PDB file of C-alpha atoms in Angstrom:
ATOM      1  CA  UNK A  40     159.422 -64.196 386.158  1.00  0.00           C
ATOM      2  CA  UNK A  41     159.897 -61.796 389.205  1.00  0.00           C
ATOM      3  CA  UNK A  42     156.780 -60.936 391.163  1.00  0.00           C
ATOM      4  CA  UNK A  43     156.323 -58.037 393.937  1.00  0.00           C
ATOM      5  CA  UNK A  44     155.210 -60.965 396.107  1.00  0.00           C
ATOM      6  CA  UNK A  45     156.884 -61.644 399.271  1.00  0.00           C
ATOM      7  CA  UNK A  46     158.202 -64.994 399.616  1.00  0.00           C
ATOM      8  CA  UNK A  47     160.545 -64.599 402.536  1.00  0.00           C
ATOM      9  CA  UNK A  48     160.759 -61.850 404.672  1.00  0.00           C
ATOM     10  CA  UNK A  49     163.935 -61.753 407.395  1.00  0.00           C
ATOM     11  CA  UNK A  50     162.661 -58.996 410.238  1.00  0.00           C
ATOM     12  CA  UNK A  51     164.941 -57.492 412.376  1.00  0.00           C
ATOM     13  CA  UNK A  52     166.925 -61.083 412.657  1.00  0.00           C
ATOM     14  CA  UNK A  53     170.294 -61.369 414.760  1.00  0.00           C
ATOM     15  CA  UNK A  54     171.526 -64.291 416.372  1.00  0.00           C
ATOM     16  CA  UNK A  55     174.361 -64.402 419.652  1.00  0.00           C
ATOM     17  CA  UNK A  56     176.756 -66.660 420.155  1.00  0.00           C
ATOM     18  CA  UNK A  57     177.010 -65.703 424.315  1.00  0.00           C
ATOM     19  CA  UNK A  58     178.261 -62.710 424.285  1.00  0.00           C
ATOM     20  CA  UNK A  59     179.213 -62.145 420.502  1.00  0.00           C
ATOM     21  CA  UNK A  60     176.760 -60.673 418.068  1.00  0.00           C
ATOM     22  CA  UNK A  61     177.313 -62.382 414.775  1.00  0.00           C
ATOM     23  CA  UNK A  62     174.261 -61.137 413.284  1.00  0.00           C
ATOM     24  CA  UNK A  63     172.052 -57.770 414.783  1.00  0.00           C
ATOM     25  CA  UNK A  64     169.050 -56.261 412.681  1.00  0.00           C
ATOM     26  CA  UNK A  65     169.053 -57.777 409.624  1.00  0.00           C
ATOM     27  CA  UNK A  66     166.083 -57.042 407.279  1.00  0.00           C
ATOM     28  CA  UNK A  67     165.939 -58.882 404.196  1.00  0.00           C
ATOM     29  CA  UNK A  68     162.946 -59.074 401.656  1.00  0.00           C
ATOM     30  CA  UNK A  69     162.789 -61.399 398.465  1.00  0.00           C
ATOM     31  CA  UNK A  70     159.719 -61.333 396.128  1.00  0.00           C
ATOM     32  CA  UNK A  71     159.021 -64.236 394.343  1.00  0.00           C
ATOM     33  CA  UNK A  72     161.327 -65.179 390.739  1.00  0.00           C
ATOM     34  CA  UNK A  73     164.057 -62.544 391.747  1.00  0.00           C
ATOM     35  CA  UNK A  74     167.858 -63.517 391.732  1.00  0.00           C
ATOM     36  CA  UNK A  75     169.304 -61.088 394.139  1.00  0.00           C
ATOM     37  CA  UNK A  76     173.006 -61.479 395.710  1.00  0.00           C
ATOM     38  CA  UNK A  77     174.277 -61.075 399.665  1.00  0.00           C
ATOM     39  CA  UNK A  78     177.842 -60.016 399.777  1.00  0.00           C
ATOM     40  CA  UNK A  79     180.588 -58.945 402.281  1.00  0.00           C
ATOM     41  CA  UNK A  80     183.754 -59.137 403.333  1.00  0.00           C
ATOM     42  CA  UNK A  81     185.107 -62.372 404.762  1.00  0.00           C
ATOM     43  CA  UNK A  82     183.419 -62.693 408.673  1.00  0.00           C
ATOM     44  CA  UNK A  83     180.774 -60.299 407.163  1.00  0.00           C
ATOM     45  CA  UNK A  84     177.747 -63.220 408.830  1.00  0.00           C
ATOM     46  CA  UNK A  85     176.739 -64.487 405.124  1.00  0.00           C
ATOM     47  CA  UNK A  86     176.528 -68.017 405.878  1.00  0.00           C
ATOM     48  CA  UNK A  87     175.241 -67.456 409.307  1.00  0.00           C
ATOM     49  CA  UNK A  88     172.322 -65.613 407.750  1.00  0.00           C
ATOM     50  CA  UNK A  89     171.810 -68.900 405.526  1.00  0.00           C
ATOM     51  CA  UNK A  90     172.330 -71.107 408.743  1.00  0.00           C
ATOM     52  CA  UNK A  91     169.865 -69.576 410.314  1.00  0.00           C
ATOM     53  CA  UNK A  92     167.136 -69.643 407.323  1.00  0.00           C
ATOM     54  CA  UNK A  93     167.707 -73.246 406.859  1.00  0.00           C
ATOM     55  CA  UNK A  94     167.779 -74.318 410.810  1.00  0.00           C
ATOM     56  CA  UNK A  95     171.197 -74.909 411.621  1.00  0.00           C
ATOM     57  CA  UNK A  96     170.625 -71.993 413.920  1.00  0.00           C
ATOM     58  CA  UNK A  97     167.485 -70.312 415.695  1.00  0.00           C
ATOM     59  CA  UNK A  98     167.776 -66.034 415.417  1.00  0.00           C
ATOM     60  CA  UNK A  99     168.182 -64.999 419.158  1.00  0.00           C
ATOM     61  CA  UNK A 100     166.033 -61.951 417.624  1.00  0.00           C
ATOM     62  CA  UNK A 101     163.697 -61.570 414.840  1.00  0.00           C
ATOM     63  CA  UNK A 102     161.912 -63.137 412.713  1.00  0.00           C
ATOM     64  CA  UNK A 103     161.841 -65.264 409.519  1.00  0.00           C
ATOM     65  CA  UNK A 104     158.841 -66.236 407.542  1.00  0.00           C
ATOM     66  CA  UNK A 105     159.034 -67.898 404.604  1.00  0.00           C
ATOM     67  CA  UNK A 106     155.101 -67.365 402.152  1.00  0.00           C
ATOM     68  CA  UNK A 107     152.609 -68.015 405.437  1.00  0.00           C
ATOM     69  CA  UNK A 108     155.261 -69.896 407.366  1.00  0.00           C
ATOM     70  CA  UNK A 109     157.346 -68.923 410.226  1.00  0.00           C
ATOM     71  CA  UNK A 110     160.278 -70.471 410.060  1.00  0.00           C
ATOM     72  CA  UNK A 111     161.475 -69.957 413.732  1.00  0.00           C
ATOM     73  CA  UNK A 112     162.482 -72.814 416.108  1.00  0.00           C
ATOM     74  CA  UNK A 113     161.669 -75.170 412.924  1.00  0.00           C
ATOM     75  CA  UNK A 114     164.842 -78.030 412.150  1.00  0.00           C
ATOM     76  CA  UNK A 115     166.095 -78.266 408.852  1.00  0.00           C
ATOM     77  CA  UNK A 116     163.977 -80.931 407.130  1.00  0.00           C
ATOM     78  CA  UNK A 117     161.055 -79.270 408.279  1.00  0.00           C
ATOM     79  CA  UNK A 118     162.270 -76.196 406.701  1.00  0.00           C
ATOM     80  CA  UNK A 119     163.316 -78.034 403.656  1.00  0.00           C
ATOM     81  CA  UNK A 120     159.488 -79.822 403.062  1.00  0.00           C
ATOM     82  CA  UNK A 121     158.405 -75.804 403.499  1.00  0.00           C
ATOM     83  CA  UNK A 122     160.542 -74.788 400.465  1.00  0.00           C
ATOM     84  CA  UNK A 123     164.247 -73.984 401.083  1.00  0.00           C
ATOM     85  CA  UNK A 124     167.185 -75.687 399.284  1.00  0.00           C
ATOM     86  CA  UNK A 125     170.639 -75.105 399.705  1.00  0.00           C
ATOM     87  CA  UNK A 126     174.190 -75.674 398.867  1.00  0.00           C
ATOM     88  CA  UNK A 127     177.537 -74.963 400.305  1.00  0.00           C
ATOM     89  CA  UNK A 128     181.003 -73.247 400.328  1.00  0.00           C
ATOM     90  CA  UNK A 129     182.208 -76.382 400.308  1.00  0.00           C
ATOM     91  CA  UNK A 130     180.876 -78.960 398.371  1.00  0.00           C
ATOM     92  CA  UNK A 131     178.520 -82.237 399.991  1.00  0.00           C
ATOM     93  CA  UNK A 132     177.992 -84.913 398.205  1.00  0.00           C
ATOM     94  CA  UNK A 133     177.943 -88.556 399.293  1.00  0.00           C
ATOM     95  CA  UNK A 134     181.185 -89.045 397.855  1.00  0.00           C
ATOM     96  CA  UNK A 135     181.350 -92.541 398.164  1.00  0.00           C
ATOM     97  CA  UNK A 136     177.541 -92.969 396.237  1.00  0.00           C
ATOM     98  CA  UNK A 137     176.959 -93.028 392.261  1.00  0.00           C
ATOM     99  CA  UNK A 138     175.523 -89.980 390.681  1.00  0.00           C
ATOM    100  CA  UNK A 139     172.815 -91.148 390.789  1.00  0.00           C
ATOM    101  CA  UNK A 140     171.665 -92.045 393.869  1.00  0.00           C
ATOM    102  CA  UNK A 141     172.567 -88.286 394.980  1.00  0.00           C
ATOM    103  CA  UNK A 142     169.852 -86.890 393.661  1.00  0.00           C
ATOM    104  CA  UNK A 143     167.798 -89.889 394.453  1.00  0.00           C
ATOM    105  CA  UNK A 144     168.158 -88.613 397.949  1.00  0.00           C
ATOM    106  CA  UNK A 145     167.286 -85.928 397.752  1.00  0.00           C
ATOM    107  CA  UNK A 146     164.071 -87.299 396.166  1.00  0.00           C
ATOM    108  CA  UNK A 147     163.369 -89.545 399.049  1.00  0.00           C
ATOM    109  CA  UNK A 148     162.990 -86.621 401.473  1.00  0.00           C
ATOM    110  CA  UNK A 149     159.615 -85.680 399.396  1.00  0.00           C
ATOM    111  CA  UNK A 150     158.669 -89.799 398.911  1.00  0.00           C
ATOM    112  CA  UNK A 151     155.168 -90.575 399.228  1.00  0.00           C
ATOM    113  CA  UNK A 152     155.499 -94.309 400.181  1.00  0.00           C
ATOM    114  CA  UNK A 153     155.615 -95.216 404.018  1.00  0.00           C
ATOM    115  CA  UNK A 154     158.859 -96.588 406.256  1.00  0.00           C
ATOM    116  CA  UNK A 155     156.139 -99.166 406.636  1.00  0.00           C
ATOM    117  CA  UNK A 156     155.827-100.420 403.112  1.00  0.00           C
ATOM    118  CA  UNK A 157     159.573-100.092 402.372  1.00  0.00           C
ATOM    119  CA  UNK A 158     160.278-102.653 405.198  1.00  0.00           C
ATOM    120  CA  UNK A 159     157.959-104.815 404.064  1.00  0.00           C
ATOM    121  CA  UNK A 160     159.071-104.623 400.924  1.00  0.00           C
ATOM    122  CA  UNK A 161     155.613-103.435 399.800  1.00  0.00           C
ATOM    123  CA  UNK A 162     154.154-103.055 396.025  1.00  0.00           C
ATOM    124  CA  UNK A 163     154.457 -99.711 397.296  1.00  0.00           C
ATOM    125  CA  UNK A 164     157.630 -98.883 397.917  1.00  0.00           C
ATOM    126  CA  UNK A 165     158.887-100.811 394.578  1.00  0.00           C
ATOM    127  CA  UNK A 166     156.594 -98.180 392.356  1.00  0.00           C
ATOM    128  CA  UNK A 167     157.315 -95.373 394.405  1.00  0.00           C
ATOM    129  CA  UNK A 168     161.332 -96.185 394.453  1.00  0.00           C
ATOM    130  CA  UNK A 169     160.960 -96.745 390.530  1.00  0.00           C
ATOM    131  CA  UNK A 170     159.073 -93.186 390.572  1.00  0.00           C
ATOM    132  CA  UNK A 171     161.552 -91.858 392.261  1.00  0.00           C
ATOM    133  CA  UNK A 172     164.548 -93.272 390.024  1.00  0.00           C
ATOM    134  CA  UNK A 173     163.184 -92.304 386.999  1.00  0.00           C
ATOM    135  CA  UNK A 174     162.328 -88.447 388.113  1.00  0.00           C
ATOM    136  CA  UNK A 175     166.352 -88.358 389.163  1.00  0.00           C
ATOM    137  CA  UNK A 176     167.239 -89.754 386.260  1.00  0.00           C
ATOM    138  CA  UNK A 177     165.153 -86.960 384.350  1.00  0.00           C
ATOM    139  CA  UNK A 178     166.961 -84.473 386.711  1.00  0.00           C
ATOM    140  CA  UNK A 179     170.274 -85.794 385.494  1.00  0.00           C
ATOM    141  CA  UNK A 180     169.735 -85.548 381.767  1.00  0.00           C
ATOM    142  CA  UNK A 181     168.129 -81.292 382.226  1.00  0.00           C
ATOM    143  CA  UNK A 182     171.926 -80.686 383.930  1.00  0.00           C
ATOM    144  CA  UNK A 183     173.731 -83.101 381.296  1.00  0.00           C
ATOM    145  CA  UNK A 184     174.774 -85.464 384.137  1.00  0.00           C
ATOM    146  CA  UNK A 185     172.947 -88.348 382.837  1.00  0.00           C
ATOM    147  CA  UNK A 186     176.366 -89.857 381.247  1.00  0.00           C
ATOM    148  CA  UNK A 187     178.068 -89.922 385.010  1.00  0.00           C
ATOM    149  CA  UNK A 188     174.812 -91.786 386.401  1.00  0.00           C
ATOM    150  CA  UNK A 189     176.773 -94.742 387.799  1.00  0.00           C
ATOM    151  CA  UNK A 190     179.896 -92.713 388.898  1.00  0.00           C
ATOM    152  CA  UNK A 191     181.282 -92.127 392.156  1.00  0.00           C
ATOM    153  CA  UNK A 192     180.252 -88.318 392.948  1.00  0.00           C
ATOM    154  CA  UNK A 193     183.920 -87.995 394.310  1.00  0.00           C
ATOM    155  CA  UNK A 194     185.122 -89.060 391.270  1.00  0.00           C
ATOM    156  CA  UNK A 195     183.835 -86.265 388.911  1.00  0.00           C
ATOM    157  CA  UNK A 196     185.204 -82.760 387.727  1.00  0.00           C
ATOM    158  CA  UNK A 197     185.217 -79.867 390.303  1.00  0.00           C
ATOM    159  CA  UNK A 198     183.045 -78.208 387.858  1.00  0.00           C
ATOM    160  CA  UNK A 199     180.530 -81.631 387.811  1.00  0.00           C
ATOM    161  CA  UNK A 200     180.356 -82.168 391.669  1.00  0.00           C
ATOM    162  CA  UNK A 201     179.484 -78.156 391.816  1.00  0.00           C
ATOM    163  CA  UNK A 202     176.888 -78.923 389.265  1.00  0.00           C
ATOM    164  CA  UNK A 203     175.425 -82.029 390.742  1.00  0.00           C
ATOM    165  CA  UNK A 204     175.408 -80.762 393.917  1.00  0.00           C
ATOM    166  CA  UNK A 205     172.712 -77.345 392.784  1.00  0.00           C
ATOM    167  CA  UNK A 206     171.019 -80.424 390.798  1.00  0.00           C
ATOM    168  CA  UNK A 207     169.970 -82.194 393.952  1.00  0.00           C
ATOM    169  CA  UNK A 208     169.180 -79.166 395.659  1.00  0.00           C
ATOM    170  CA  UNK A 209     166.828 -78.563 393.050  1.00  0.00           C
ATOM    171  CA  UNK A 210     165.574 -81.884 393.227  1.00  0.00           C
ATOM    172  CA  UNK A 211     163.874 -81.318 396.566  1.00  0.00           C
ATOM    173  CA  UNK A 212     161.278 -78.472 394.617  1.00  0.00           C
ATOM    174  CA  UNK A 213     162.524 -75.262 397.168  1.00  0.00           C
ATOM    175  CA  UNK A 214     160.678 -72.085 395.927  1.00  0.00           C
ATOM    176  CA  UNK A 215     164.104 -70.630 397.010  1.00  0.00           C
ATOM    177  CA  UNK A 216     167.391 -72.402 396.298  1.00  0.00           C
ATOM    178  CA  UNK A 217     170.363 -70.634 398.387  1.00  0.00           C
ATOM    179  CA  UNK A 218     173.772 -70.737 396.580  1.00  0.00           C
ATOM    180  CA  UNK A 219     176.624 -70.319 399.192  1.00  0.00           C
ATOM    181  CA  UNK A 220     179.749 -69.284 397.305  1.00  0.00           C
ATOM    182  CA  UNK A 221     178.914 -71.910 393.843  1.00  0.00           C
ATOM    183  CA  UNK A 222     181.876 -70.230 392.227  1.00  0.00           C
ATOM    184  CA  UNK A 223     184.757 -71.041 395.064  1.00  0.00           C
ATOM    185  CA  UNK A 224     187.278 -72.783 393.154  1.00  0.00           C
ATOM    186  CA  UNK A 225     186.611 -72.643 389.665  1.00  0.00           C
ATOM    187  CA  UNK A 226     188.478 -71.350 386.899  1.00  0.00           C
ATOM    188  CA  UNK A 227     187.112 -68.375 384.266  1.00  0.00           C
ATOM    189  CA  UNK A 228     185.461 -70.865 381.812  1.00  0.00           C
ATOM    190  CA  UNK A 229     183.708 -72.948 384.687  1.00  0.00           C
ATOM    191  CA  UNK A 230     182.292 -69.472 386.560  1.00  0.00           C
ATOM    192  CA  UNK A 231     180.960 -68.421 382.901  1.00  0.00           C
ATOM    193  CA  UNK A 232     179.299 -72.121 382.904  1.00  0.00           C
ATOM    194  CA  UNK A 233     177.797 -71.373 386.316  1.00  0.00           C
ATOM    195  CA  UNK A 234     176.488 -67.848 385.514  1.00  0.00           C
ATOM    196  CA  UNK A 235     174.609 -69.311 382.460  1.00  0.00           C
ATOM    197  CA  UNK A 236     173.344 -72.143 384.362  1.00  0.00           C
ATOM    198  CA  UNK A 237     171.932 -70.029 387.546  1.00  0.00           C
ATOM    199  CA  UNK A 238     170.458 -67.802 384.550  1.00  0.00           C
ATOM    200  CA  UNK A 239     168.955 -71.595 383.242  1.00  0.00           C
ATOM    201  CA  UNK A 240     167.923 -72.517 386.613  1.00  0.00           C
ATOM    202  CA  UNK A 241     165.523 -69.583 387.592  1.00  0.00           C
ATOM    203  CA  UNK A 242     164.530 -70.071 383.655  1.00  0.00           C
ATOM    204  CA  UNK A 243     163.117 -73.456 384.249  1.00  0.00           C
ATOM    205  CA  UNK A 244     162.590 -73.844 387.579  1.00  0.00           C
ATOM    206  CA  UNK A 245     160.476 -70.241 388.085  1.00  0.00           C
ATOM    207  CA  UNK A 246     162.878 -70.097 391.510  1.00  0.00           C
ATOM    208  CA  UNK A 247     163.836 -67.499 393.817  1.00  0.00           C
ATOM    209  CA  UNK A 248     167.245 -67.197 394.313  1.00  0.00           C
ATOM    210  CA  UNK A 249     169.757 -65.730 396.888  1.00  0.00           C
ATOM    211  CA  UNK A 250     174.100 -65.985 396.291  1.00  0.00           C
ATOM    212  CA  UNK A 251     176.700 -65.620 398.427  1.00  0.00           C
ATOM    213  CA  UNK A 252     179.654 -64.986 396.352  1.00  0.00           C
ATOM    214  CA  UNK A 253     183.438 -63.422 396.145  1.00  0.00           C
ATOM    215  CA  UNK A 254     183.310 -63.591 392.473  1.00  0.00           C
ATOM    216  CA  UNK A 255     182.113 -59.936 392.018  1.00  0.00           C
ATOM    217  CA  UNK A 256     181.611 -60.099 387.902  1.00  0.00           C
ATOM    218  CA  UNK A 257     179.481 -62.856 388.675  1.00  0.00           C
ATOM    219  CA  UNK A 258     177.378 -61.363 391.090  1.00  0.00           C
ATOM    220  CA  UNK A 259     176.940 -58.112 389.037  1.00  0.00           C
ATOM    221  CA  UNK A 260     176.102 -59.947 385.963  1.00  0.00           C
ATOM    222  CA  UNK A 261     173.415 -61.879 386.965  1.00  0.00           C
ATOM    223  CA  UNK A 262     171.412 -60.384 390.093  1.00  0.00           C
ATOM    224  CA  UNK A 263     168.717 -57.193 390.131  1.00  0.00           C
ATOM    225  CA  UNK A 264     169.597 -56.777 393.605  1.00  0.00           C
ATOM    226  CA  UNK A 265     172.495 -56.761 396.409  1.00  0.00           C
ATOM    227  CA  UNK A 266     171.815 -56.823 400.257  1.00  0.00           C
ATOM    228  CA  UNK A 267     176.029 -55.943 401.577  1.00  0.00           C
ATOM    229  CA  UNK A 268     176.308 -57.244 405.021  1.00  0.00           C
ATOM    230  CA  UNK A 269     179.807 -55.844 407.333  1.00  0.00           C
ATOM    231  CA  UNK A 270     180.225 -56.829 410.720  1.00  0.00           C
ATOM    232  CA  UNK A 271     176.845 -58.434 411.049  1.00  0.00           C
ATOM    233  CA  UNK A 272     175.059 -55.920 409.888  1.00  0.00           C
ATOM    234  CA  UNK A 273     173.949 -54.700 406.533  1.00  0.00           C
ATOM    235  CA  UNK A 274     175.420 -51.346 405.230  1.00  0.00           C
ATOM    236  CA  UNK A 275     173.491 -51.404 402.168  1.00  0.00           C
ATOM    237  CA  UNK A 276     171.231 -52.478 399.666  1.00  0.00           C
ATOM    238  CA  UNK A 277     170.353 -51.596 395.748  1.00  0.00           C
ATOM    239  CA  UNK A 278     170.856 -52.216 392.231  1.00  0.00           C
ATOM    240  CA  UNK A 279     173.967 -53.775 391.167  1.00  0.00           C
ATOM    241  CA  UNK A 280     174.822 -50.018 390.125  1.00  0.00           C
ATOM    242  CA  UNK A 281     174.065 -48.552 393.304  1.00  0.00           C
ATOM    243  CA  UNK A 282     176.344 -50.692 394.970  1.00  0.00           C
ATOM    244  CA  UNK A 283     178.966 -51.057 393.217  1.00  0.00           C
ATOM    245  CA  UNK A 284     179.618 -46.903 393.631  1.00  0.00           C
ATOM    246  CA  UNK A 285     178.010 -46.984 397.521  1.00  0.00           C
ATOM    247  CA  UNK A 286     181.085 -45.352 399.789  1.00  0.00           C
ATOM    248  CA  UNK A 287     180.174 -47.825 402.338  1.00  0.00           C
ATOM    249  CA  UNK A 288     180.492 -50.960 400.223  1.00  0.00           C
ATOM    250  CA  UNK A 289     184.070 -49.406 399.072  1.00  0.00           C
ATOM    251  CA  UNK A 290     185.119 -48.564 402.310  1.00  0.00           C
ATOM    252  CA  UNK A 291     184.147 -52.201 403.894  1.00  0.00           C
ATOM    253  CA  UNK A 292     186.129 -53.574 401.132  1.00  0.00           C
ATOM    254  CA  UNK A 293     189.200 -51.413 401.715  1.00  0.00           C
ATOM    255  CA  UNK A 294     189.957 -51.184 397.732  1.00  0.00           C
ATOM    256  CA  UNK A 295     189.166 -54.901 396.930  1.00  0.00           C
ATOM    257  CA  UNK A 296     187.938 -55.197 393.875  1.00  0.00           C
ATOM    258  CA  UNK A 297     184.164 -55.172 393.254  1.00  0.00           C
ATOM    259  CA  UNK A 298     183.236 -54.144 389.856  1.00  0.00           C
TER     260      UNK A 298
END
């Protein structure tokens, strides 16, 4: 259920790579239970913008806070233990490690029992590794994974991997999951599976959501808003009505198709 609570605010943010401005001025509010989309052209600074809310980069300007929390100057992990999940263009998963354990570590980043009691092999660590197996496993069966368990990640359907990958974002319990381009290589059917399953996710997760994606009937059909960065800046903001007839959005995409 959307809120008119803040949960992240992006103020004035930009970021420099020496003398290049890949990102200048950005101002970017999401309240709390929305599903709202950032688009642009390819180059546009999309994934920098998510880079820099998860701590790959620091903003050479601005600020991002995140409920109470600033978020500046803060590495990933940290960032992730505030709230803040992600995925990529490009899927990655431990390839080489079942299903299962996937989301299992994603699980261990929250684990309550100590390095200490691990190597020591404590009563500890076997509860709270048996804890943790059995909430992953959970996970598994809610995104109809649970048959692939002892798989090789690398070894499932495009569609699957994309699927288990949002599953053990999830698994780390963000208050906002970040979806960087989910539908990038899937067919028609699979990006009509995805748009039902981001629609499930903020469903039964009560999440806040920001996409990146190309896929433009995707984007229109399932967020309330759409933040259009171009050149590192954004050029506009609204419903999904208002920008799909804004002149600016049009002209940045030079007659690409966006409805």
């Amino acid at each position: 259920m959307t809120t008119n609570t803040p949960l992240l605010k992006a103020d004035n943010v930009g970021i420099h790579f020496g003398g290049l401005k890949a990102l200048s001025g950005v101002n970017i509010e999401l309240n709390a239970g929305e599903l709202v989309g950032l688009i642009g052209p390819n180059g546009a600074g999309k994934t920098t913008f998510f880079n820099l809310l998860t701590g790959v980069y620091e903003p050479t300007e601005g600020s991002i806070v995140l409920g109470n929390d600033k978020l500046n100057g803060l590495a990933p992990y940290q960032i992730t233990r505030k709230g803040i999940s992600r995925t990529f263009q490009n899927i990655r998963l431990f390839g080489e490690l079942s299903v299962l354990d996937n989301v299992k570590v994603a699980y261990h980043s929250l684990a309550r029992h100590s390095i200490f009691s691990s190597i020591f092999r404590l009563p500890s660590h076997f509860s709270g590794e048996k804890e943790i197996e059995e909430k992953a496993i959970e996970f598994l069966k809610i995104f109809k994974l649970e048959s692939f368990m002892y798989e090789k990640a690398k070894n499932l359907p495009y569609g699957q991997q994309r699927r288990l990958e949002i599953a053990r974002a999830l698994a780390a319990h963000p208050k906002l999951l970040l979806l960087d381009e989910p539908a990038a290589g899937m067919n028609p059917q699979e990006t009509q599976e995805l748009m039902n399953l981001i629609a499930f996710i903020r469903e039964r997760f009560h999440l806040t959501i920001l996409l990146i994606e190309h896929d433009m009937p995707l984007v229109m059909g399932v967020c309330e808003r759409i933040y259009v960065l171009d050149h590192g800046q954004l050029i506009a903001h609204g419903t999904p009505e208002e920008i799909r007839n804004n002149p600016k959005v049009i002209e940045a995409y030079l007659g690409e198709e966006i409805s």
